[in-house]
PDB file of C-alpha atoms in Angstrom:
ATOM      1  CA  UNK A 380       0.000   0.000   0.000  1.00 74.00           C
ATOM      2  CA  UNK A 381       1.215   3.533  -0.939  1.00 80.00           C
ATOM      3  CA  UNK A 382       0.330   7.050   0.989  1.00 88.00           C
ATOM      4  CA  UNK A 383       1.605  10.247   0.344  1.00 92.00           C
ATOM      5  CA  UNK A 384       1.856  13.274   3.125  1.00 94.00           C
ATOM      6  CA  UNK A 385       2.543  17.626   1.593  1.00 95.00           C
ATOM      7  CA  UNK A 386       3.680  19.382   4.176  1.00 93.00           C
ATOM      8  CA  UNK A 387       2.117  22.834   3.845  1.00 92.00           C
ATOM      9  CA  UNK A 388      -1.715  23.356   2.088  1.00 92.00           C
ATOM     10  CA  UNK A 389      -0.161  26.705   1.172  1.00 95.00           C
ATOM     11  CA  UNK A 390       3.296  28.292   0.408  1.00 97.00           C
ATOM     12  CA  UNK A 391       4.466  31.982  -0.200  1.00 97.00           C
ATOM     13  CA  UNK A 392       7.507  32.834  -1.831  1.00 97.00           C
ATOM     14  CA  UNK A 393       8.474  35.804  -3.517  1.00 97.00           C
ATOM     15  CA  UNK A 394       9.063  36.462  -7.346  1.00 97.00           C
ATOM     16  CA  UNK A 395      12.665  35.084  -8.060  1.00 97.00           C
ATOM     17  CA  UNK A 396      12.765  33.266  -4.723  1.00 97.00           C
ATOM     18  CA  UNK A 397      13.832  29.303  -4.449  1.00 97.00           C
ATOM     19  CA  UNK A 398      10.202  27.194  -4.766  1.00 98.00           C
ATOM     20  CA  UNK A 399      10.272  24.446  -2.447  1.00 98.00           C
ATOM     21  CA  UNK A 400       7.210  21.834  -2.072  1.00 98.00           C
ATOM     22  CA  UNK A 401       7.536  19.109   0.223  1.00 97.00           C
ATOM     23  CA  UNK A 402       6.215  15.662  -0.219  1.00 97.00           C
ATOM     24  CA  UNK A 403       7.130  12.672   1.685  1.00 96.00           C
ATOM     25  CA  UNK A 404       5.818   8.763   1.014  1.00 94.00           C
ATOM     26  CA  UNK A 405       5.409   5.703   1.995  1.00 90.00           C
ATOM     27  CA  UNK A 406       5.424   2.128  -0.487  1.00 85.00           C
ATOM     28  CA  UNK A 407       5.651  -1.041   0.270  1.00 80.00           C
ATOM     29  CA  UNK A 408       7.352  -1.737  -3.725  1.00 80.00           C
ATOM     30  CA  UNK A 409       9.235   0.461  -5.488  1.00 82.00           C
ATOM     31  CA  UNK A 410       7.411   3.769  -6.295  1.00 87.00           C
ATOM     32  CA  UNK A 411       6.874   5.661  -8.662  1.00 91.00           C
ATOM     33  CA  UNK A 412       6.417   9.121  -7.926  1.00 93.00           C
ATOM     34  CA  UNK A 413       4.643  11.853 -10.035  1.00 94.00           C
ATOM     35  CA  UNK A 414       4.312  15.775  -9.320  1.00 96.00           C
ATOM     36  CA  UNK A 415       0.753  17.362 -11.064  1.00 95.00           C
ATOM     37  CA  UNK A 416      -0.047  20.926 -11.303  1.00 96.00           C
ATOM     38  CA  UNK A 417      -3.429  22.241 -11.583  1.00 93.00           C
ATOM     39  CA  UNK A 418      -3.856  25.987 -12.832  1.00 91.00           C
ATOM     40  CA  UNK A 419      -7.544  27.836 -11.842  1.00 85.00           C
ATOM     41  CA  UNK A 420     -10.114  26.201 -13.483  1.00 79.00           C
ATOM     42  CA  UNK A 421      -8.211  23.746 -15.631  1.00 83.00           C
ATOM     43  CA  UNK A 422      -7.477  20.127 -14.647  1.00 85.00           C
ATOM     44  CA  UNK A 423      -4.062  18.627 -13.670  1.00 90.00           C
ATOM     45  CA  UNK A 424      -1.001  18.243 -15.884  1.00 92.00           C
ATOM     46  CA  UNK A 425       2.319  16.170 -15.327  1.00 93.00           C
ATOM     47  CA  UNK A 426       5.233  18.542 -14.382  1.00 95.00           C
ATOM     48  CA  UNK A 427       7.404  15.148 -13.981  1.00 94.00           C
ATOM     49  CA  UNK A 428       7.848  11.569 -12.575  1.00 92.00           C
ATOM     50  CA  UNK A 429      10.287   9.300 -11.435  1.00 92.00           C
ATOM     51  CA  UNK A 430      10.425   5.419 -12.599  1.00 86.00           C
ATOM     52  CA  UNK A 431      14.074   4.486 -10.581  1.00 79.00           C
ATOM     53  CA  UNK A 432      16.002   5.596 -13.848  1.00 77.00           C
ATOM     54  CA  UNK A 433      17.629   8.956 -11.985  1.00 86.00           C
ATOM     55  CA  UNK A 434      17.197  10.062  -8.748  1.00 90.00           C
ATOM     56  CA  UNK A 435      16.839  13.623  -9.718  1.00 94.00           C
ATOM     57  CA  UNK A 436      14.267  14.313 -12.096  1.00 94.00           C
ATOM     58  CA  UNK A 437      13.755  17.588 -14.213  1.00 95.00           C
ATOM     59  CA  UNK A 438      10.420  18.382 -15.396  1.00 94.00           C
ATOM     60  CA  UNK A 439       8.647  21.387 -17.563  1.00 93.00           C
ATOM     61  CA  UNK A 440       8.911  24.984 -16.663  1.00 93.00           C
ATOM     62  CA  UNK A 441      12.134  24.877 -14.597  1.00 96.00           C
ATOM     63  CA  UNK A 442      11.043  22.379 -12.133  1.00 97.00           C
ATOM     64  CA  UNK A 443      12.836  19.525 -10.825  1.00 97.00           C
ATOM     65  CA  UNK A 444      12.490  16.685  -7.831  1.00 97.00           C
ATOM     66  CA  UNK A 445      15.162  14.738  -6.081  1.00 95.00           C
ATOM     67  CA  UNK A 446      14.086  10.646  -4.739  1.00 94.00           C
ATOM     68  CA  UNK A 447      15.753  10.426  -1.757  1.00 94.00           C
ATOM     69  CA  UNK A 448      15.202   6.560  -0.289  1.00 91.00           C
ATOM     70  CA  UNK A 449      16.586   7.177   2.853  1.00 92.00           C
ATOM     71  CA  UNK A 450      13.940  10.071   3.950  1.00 94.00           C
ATOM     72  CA  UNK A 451      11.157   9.123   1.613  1.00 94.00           C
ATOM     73  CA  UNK A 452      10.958  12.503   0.047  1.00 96.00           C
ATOM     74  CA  UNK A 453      10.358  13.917  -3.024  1.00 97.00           C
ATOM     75  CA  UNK A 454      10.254  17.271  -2.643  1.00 97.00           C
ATOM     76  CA  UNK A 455       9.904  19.540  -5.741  1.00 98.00           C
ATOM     77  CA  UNK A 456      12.328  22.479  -6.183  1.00 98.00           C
ATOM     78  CA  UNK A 457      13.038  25.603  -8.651  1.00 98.00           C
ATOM     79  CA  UNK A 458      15.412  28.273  -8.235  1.00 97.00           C
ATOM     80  CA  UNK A 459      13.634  31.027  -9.651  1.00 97.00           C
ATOM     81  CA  UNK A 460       9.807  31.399  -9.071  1.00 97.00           C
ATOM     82  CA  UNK A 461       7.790  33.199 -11.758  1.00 96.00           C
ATOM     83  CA  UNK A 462       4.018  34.693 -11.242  1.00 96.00           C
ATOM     84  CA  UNK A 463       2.715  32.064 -13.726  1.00 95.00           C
ATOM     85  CA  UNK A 464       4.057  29.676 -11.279  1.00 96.00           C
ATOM     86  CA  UNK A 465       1.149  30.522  -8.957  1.00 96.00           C
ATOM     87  CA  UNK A 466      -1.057  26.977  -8.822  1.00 96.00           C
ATOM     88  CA  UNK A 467      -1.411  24.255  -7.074  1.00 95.00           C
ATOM     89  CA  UNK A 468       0.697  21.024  -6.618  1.00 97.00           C
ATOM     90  CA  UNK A 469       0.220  17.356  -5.977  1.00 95.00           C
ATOM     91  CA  UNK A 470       2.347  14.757  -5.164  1.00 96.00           C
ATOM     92  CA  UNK A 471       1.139  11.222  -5.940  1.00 93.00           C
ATOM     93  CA  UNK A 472       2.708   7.677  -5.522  1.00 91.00           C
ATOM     94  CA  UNK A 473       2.110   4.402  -6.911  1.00 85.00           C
ATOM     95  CA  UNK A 474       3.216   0.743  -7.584  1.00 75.00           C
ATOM     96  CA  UNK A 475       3.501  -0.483 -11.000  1.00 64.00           C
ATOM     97  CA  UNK A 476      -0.162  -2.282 -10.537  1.00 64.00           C
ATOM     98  CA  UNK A 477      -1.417  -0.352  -7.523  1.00 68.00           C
ATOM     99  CA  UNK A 478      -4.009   2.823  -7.968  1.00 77.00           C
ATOM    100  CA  UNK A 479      -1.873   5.898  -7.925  1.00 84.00           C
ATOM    101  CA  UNK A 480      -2.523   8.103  -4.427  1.00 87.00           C
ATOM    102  CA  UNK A 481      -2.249  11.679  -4.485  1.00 90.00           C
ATOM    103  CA  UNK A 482      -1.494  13.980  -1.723  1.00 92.00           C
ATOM    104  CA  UNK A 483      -3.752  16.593  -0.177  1.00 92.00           C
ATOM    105  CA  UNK A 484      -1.795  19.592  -2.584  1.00 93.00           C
ATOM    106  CA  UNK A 485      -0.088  22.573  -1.802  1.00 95.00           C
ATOM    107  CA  UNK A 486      -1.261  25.947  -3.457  1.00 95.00           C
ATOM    108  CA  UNK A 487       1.721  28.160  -4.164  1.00 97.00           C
ATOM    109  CA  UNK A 488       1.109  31.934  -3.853  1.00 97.00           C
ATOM    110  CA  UNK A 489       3.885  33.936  -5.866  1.00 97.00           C
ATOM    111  CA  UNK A 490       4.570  37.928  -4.205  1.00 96.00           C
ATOM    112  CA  UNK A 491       5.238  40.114  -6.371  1.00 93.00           C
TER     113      UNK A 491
ATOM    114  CA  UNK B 991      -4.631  16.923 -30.549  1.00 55.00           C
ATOM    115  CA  UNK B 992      -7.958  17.021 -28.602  1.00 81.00           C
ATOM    116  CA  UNK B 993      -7.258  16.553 -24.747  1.00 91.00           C
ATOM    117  CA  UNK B 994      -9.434  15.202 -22.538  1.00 95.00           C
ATOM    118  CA  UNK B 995     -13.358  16.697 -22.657  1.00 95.00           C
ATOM    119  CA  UNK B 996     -15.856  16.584 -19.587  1.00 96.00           C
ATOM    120  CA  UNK B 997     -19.295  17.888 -19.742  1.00 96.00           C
ATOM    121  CA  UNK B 998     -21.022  19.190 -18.439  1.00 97.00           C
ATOM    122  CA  UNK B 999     -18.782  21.777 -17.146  1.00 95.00           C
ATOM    123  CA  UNK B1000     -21.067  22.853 -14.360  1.00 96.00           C
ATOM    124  CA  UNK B1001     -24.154  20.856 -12.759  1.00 97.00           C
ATOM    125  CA  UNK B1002     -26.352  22.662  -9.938  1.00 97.00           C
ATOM    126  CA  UNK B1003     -28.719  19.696  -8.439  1.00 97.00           C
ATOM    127  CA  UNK B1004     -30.820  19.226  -6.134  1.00 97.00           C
ATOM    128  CA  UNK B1005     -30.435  16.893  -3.207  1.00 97.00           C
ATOM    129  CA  UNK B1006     -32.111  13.277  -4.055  1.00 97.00           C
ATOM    130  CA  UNK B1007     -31.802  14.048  -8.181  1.00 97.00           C
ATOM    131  CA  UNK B1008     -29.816  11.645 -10.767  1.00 98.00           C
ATOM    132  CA  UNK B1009     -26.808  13.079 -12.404  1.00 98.00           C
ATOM    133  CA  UNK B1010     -24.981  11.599 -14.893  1.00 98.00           C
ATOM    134  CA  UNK B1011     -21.385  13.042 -15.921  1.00 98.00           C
ATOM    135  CA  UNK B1012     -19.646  12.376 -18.975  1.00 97.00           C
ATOM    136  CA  UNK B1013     -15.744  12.218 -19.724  1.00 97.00           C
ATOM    137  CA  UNK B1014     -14.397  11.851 -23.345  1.00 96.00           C
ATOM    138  CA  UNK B1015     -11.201  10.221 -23.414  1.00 95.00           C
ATOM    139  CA  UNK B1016      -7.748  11.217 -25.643  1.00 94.00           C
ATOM    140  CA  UNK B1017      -8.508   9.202 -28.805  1.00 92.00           C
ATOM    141  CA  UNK B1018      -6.540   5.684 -28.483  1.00 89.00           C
ATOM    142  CA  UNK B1019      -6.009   5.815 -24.877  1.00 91.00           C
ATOM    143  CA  UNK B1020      -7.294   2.619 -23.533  1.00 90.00           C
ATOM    144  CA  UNK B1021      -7.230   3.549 -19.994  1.00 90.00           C
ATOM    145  CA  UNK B1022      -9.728   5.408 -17.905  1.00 92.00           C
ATOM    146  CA  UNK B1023     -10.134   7.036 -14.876  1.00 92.00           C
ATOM    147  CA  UNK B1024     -12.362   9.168 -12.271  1.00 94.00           C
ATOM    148  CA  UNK B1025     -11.224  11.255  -9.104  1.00 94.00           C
ATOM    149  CA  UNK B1026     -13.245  13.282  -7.388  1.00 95.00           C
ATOM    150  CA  UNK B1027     -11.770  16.429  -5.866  1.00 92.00           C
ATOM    151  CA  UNK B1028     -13.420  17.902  -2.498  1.00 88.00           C
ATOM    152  CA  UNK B1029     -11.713  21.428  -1.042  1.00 79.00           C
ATOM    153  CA  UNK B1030      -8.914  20.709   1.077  1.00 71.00           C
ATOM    154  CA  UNK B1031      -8.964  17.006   0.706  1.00 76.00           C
ATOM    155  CA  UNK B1032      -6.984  16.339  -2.580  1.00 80.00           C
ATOM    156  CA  UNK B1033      -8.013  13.825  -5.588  1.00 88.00           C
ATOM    157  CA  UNK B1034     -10.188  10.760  -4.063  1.00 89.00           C
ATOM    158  CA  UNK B1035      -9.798   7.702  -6.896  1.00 89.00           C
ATOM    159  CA  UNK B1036     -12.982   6.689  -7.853  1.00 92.00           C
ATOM    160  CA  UNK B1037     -12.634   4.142 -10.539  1.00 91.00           C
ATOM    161  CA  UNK B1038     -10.643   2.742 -13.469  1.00 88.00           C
ATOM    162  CA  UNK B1039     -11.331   1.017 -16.990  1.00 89.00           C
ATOM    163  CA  UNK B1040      -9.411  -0.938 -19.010  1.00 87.00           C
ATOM    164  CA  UNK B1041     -10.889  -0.695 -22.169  1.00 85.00           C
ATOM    165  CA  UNK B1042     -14.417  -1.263 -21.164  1.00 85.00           C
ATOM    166  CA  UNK B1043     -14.423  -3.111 -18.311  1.00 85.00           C
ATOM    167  CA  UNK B1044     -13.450  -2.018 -14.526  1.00 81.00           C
ATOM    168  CA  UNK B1045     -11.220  -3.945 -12.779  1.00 76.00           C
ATOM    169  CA  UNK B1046     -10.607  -1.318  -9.762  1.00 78.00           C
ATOM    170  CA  UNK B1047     -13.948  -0.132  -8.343  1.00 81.00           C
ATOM    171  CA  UNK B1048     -12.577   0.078  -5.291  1.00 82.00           C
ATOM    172  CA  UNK B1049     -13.054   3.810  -4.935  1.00 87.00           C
ATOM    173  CA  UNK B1050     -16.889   4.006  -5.598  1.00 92.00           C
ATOM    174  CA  UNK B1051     -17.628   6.340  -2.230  1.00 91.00           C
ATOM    175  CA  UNK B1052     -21.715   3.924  -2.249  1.00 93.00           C
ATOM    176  CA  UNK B1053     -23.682   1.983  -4.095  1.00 94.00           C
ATOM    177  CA  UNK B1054     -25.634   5.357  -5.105  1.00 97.00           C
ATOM    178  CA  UNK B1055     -22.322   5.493  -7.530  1.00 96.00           C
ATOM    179  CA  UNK B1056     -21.713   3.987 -10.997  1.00 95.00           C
ATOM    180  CA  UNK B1057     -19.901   4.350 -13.867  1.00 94.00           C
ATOM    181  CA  UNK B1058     -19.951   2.309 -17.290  1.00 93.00           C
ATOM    182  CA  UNK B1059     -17.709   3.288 -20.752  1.00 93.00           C
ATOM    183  CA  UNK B1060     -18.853   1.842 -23.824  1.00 86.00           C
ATOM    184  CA  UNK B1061     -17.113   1.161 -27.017  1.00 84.00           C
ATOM    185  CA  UNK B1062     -13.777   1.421 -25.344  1.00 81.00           C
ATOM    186  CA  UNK B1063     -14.372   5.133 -25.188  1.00 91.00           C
ATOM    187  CA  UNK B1064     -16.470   7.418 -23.795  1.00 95.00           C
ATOM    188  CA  UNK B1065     -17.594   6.953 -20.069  1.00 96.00           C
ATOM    189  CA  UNK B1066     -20.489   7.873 -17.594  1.00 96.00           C
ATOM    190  CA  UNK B1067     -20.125   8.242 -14.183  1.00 97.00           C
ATOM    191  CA  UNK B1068     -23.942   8.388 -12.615  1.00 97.00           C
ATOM    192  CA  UNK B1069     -25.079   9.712  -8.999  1.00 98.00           C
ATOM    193  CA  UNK B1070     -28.083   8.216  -8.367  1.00 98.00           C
ATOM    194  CA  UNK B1071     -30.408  10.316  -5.215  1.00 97.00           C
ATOM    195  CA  UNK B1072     -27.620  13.113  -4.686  1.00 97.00           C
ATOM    196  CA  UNK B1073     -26.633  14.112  -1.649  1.00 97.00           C
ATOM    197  CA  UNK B1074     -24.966  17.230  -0.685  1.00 95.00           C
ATOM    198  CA  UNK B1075     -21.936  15.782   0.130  1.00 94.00           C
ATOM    199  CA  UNK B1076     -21.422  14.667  -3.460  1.00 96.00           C
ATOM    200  CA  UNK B1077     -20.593  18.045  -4.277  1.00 96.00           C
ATOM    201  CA  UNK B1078     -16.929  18.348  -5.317  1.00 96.00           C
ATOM    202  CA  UNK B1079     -15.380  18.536  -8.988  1.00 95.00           C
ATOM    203  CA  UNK B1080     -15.272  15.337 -11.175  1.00 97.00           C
ATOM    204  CA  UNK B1081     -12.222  14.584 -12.875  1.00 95.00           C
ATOM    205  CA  UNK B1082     -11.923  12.236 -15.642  1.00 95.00           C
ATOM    206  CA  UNK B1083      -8.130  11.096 -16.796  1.00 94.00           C
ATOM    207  CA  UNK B1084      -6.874   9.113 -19.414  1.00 93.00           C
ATOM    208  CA  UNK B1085      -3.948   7.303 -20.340  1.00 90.00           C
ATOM    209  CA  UNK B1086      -2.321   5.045 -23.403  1.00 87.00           C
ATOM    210  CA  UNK B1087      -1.693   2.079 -21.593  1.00 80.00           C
ATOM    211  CA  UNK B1088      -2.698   0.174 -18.624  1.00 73.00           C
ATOM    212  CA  UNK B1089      -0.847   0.997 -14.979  1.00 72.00           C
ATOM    213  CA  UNK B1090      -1.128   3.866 -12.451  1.00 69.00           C
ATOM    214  CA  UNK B1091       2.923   4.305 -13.267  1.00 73.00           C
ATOM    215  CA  UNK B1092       1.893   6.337 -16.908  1.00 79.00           C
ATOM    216  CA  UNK B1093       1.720   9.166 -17.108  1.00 85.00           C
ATOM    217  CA  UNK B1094      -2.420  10.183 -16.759  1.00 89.00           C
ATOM    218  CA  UNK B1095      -4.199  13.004 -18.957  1.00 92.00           C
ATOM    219  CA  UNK B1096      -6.693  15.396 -17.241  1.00 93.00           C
ATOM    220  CA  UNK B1097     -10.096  16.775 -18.361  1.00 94.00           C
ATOM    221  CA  UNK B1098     -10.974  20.220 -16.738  1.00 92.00           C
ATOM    222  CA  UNK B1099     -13.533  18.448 -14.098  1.00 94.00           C
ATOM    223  CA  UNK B1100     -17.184  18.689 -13.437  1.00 96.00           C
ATOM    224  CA  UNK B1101     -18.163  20.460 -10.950  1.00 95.00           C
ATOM    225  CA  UNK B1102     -21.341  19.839  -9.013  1.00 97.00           C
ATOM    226  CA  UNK B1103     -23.114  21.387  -6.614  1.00 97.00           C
ATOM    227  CA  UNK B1104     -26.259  19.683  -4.796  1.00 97.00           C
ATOM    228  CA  UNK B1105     -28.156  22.067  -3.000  1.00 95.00           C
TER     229      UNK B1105
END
């Protein structure tokens, strides 16, 4: 069985400022491990996912997550946010044949 | 190409009413599947087709929920006697192959609202 924690339903950060999003899992088989964004009013598109191939992972718009085995964490990084970065996130986890389980999200808020 | 499509867009029930909700798949994708997304609680999986039949129903929140696809394709997802706790937004994904590890394609959502 999988399960999936996001520390923080919402994070600030200010234009140009590091974007950090915390996710941490738990699997009992080797995950795989997906970040989604959802814009307003549009449904959710895959910024990346890890299969085991590399254990950092860069995905569209900048973004990129490290799988670290030894904390269970996947957290989802960017140097530089941008406005149109403002949405929110999900972390999700699954086993090859198991239903994929998404975390709670975080909604990023960008400051001008 | 076409993404996924879900219509309607918007439903406004009222409490005890059917509902049916439709999701139209990317063209060749053989999987199917439906979340439903309440405030603050994340996506809840519903259900999942291969092709047309479901082998994960696992999700279905009652018996007041179904959900059938025909002709490998389009889907239904039906509330039967709504309740107000049914309201949430619908999402319908799809994907090429068979496995929660690919990569799924989301429609906008349905959302409903059972007054």
């Amino acid at each position: 069985a999988q399960s999936v924690t996001q520390l923080g339903s919402h994070v600030s950060v200010s234009e140009g400022a590091l974007v950090l999003l915390r996710c941490n899992y738990s699997s009992s088989v080797p995950p795989y491990l997906f970040w989604y964004v959802q814009y307003p009013n549009q449904g959710l598109q895959l910024l990346l996912k890890y299969t085991s191939a590399a254990t950092l992972v860069k995905g569209i718009n900048g973004f990129e997550a490290e799988f670290k085995k030894s904390e269970t964490s996947f957290h989802l990084t960017k140097p530089s946010a941008h406005m149109s970065d403002a949405a929110e996130y999900f972390c999700a986890v699954s086993g090859r044949d198991d239903k994929i389980i998404f975390g709670k999200g975080t909604r990023l808020h960008i400051l001008p | 190409g076409a993404g996924v499509s879900q219509s309607p867009s918007n439903k406004v029930t009222e409490k005890g009413k059917d509902v049916e909700l439709r999701c139209d798949p990317i063209s060749g994708h053989t999987a199917l599947y439906w979340y439903r997304q309440s405030l603050g609680q994340g996506l809840e999986f519903l259900i999942y087709f291969q092709g047309n039949s479901a082998p994960d129903k696992s999700g279905l929140p009652s018996d007041r929920f179904s959900a059938e696809r025909t002709g490998g394709s389009v889907s239904t997802l039906t509330i039967q006697r709504t309740q107000q706790e049914d309201s949430a937004v619908y999402l319908c994904a799809s994907s090429l192959d068979r496995g929660f590890h690919n990569e799924q394609f989301f429609g906008p959502g349905t959302r409903l609202t059972v007054l």
